[in-house]
Short mmCIF file of C-alpha atoms in Angstrom, two decimals:
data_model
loop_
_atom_site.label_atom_id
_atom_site.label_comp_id
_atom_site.label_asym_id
_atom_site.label_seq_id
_atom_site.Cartn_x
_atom_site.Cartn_y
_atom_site.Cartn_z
CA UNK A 176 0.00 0.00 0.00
CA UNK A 177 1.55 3.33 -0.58
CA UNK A 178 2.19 5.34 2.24
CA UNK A 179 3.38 9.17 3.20
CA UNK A 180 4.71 10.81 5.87
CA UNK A 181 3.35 14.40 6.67
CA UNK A 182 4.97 16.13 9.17
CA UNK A 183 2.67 19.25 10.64
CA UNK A 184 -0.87 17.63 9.81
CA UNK A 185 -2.47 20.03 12.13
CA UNK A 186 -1.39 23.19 9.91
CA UNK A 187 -3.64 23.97 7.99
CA UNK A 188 -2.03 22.89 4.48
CA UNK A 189 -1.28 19.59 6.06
CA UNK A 190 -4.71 18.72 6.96
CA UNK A 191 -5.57 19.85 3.39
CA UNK A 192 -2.54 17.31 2.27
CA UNK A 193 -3.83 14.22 4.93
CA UNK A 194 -7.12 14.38 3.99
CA UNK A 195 -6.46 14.26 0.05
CA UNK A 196 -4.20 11.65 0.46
CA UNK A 197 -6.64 9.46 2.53
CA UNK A 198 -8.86 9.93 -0.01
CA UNK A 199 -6.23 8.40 -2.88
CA UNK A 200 -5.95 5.17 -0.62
CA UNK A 201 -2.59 6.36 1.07
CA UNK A 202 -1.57 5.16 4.64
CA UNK A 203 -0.63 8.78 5.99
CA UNK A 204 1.42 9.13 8.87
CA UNK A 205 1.73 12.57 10.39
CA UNK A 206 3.21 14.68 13.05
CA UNK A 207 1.60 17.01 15.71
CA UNK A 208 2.62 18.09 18.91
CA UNK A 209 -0.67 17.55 20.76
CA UNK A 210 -2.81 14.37 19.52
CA UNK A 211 -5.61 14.50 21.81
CA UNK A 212 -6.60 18.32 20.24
CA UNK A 213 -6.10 16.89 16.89
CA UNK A 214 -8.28 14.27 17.10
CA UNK A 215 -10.84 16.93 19.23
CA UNK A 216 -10.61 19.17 16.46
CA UNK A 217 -10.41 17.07 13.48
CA UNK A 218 -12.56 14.42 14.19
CA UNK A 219 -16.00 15.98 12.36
CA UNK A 220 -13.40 15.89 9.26
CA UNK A 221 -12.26 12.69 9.51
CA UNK A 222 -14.24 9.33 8.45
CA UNK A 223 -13.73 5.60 9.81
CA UNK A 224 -12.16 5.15 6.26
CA UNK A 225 -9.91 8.14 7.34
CA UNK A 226 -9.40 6.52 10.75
CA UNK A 227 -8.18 3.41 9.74
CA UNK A 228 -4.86 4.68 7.23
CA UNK A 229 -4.12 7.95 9.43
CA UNK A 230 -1.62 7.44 11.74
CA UNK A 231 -0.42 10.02 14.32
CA UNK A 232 2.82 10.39 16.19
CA UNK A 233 2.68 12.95 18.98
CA UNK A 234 6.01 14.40 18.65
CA UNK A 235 7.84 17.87 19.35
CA UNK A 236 10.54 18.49 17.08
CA UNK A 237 12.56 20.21 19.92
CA UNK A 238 13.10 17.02 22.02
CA UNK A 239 16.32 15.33 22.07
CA UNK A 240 14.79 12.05 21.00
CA UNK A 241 12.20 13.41 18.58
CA UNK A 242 13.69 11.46 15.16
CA UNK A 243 14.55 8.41 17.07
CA UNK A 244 10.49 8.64 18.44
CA UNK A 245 9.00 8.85 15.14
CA UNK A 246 11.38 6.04 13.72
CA UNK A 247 10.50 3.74 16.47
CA UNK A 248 6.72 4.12 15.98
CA UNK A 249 7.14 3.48 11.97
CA UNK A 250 9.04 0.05 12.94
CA UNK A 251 6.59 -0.73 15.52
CA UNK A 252 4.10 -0.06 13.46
CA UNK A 253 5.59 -2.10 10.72
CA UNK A 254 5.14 1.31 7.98
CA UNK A 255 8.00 1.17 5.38
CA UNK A 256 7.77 5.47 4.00
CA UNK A 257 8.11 5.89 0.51
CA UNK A 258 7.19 9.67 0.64
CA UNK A 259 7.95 12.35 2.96
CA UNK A 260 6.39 15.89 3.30
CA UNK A 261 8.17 17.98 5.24
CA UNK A 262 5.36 21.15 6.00
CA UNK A 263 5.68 21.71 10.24
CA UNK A 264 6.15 25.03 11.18
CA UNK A 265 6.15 26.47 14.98
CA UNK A 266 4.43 29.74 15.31
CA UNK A 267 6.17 30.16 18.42
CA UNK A 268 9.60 31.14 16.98
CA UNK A 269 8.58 33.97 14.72
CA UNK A 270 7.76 36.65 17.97
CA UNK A 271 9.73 39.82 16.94
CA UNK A 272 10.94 42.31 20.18
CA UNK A 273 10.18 45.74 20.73
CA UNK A 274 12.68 47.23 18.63
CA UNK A 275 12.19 44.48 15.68
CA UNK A 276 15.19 42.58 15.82
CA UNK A 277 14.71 38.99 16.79
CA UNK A 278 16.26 36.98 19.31
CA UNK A 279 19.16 33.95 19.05
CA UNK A 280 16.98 31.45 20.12
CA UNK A 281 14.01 32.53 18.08
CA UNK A 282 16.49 32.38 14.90
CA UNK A 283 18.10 29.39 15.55
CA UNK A 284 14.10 27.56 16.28
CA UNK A 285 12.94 29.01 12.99
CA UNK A 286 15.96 27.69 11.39
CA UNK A 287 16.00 23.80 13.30
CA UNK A 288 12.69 23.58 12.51
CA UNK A 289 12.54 24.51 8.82
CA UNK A 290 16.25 23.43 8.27
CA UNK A 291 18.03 20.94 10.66
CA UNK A 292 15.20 18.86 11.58
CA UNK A 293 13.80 17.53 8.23
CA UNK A 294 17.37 17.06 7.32
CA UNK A 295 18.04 14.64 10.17
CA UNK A 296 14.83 12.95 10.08
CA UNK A 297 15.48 12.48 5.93
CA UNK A 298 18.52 11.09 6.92
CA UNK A 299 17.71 8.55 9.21
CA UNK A 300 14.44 7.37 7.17
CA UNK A 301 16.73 6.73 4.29
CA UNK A 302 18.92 4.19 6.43
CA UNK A 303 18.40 0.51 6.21
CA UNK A 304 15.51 -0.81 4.26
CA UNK A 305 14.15 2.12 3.20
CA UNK A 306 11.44 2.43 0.46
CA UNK A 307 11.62 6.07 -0.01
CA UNK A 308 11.17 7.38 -3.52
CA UNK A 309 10.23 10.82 -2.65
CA UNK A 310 11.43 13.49 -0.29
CA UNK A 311 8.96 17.40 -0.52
CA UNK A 312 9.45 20.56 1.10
CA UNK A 313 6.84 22.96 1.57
CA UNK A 314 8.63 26.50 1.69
CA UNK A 315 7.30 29.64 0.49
CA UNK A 316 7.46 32.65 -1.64
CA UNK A 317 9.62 34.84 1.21
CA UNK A 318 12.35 31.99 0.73
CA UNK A 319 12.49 33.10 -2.95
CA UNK A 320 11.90 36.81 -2.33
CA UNK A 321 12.37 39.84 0.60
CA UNK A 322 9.02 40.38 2.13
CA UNK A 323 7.25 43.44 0.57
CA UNK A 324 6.81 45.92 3.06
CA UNK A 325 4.01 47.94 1.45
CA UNK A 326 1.92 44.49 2.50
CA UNK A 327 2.15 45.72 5.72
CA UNK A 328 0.54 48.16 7.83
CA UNK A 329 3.76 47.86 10.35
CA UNK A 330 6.15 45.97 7.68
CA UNK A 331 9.12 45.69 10.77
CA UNK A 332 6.96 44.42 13.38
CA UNK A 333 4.76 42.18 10.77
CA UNK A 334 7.42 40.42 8.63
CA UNK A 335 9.51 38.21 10.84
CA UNK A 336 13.05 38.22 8.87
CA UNK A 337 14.21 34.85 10.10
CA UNK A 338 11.55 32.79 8.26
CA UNK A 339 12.32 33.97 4.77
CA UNK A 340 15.96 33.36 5.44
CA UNK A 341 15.16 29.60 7.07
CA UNK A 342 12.93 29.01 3.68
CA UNK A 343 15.32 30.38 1.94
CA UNK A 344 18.12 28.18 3.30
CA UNK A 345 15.33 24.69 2.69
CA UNK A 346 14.68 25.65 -0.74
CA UNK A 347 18.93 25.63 -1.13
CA UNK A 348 18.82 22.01 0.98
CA UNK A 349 16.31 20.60 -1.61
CA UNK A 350 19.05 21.11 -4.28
CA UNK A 351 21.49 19.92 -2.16
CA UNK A 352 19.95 16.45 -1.07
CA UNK A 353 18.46 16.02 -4.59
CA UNK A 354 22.20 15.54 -5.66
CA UNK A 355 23.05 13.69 -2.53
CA UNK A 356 19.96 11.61 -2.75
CA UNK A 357 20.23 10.56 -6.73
CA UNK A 358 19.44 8.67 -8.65
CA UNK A 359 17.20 6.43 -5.70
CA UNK A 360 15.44 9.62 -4.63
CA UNK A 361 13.47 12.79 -5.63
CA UNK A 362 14.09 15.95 -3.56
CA UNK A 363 11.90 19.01 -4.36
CA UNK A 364 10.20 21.78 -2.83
CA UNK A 365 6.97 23.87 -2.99
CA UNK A 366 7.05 27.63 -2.49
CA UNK A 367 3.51 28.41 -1.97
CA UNK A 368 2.22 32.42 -2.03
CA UNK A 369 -0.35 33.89 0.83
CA UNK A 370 -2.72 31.28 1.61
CA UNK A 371 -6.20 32.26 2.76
CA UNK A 372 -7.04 31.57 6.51
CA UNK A 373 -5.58 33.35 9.24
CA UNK A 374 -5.90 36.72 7.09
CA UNK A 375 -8.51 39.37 7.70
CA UNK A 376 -10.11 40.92 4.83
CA UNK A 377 -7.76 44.23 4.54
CA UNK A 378 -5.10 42.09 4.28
CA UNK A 379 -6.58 39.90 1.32
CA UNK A 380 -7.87 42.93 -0.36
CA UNK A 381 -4.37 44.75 -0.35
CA UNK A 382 -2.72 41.01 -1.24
CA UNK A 383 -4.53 40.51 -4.00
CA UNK A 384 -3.95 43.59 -5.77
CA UNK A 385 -0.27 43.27 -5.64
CA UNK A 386 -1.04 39.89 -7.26
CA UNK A 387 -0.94 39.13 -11.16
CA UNK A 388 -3.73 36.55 -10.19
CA UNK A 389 -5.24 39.19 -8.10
CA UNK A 390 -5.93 36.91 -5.06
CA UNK A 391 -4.55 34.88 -2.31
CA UNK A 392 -4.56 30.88 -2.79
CA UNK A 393 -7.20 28.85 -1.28
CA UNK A 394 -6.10 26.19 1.24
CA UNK A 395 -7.21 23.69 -1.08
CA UNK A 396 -5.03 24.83 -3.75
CA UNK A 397 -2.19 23.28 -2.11
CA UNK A 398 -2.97 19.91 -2.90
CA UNK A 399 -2.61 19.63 -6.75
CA UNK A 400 1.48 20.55 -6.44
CA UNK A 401 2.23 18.18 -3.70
CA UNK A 402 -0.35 15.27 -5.46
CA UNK A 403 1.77 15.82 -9.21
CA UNK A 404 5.24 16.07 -7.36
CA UNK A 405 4.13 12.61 -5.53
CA UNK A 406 3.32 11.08 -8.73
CA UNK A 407 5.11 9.29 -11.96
CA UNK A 408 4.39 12.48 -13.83
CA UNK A 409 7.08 14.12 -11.95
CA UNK A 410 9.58 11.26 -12.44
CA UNK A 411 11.85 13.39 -14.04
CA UNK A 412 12.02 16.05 -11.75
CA UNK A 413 14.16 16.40 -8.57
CA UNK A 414 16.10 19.60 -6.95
CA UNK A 415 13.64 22.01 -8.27
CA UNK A 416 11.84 24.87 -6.24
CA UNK A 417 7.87 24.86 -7.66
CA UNK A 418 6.85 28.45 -6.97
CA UNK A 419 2.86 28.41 -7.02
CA UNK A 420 1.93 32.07 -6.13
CA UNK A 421 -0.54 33.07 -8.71
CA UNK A 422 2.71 35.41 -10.07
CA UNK A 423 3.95 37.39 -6.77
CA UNK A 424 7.45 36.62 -7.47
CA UNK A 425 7.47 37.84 -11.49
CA UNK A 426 7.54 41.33 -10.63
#
């Protein structure tokens, strides 16, 4: 049975990713820091069908032992990975201080998260009998470009600098592993524009006319790069960054 690993699956472009997978007869595993609110808050979104092929580690990424957890559970559960989305993000690191700089810790958790992590975690999966074909990143538009600051009502207090240079720095470990990994494995990586959800409507209105496309993505839009980059029709692709941003980044 084909199976996937999706780390973050409480975000919400990795329950947009779980759910479409469960739907194409995947065994999804994912990650998530709290599973008792995931199942709370998921649970009117999930079906038995759902139920059965979704597994869930609880895991934090900042624990010693968090790769060494989540391989454990995969050989207890007897799951052999052949593709792994790397999407978590922590929230917590991107606080900027009163006079908009940001703090050593907060850079260096923006960067472990986005950066170290999914490295050593790739690593390890790909050790022993693996059966991994695949290996995604889901980065984003500020790893490919500065932030605009005329997004922003308070651009220095809004756009956190660390996590376009941590995307930034994934989209460059994409290229790097897809050389490292070849010819056994595909490395790529997703840049995705503004996605609908947390933003108010100011925000989308002011978006979406600096936008060729003229609006933000949808959080379902996600799912069609990921799904192609998964399949045979992407074969022949590895180390690339797919920028999906209805145009943000062409002028």
């Amino acid at each position: 049975m084909k199976t996937i690993l999706i780390t973050g699956g409480s975000g919400k472009v990795g329950f947009q990713l779980i759910n479409h997978f469960l739907d194409n007869d995947f065994v999804v595993v994912t990650t998530t820091r709290d599973k008792q609110k995931f199942l709370s808050e998921k649970k009117d979104l999930l079906n038995k069908k759902h139920s059965t092929n979704l597994k869930i580690i609880e895991s934090d990424f900042l624990e010693v032992n968090a790769v060494e957890k989540i391989i454990n559970f995969l050989d207890e559960q007897k799951i052999k990975v052949q593709h792994i989305v790397h999407n978590a993000r922590s929230l917590n690191f991107l606080k900027i201080e009163d006079d908009y700089t940001v703090t050593t810790d907060n850079f260096v958790g923006e960067y472990f998260v986005n950066v170290v992590f999914p490295y050593r975690l790739t690593m390890q999966l790909i050790k022993g009998d693996s059966q991994i074909q695949n290996v995604i990143f889901i980065s984003s538009i500020y790893g490919v470009v500065a932030s605009t600051p005329a997004l922003y009502d308070d651009f220095h207090a809004s756009s956190p600098i660390h996590y376009g240079v941590s995307k930034a720095a994934q989209i460059h470990l994409t290229k790097e592993l897809a050389v490292r990994l070849s010819p056994k494995i595909r490395v790529n990586c997703i840049s995705f524009g503004g996605i609908e959800g947390r933003a108010n409507a100011a925000f989308i209105e002011k978006y979406s006319s600096f936008n060729p496309q003229g609006r933000m993505l949808k959080e379902i839009d996600v799912v069609a790069p990921v799904d192609f980059l998964v399949s045979e029709g992407a074969k022949n692709m590895t180390g690339q960054n797919v920028v999906v941003d209805g145009g943000w980044t062409i002028w």
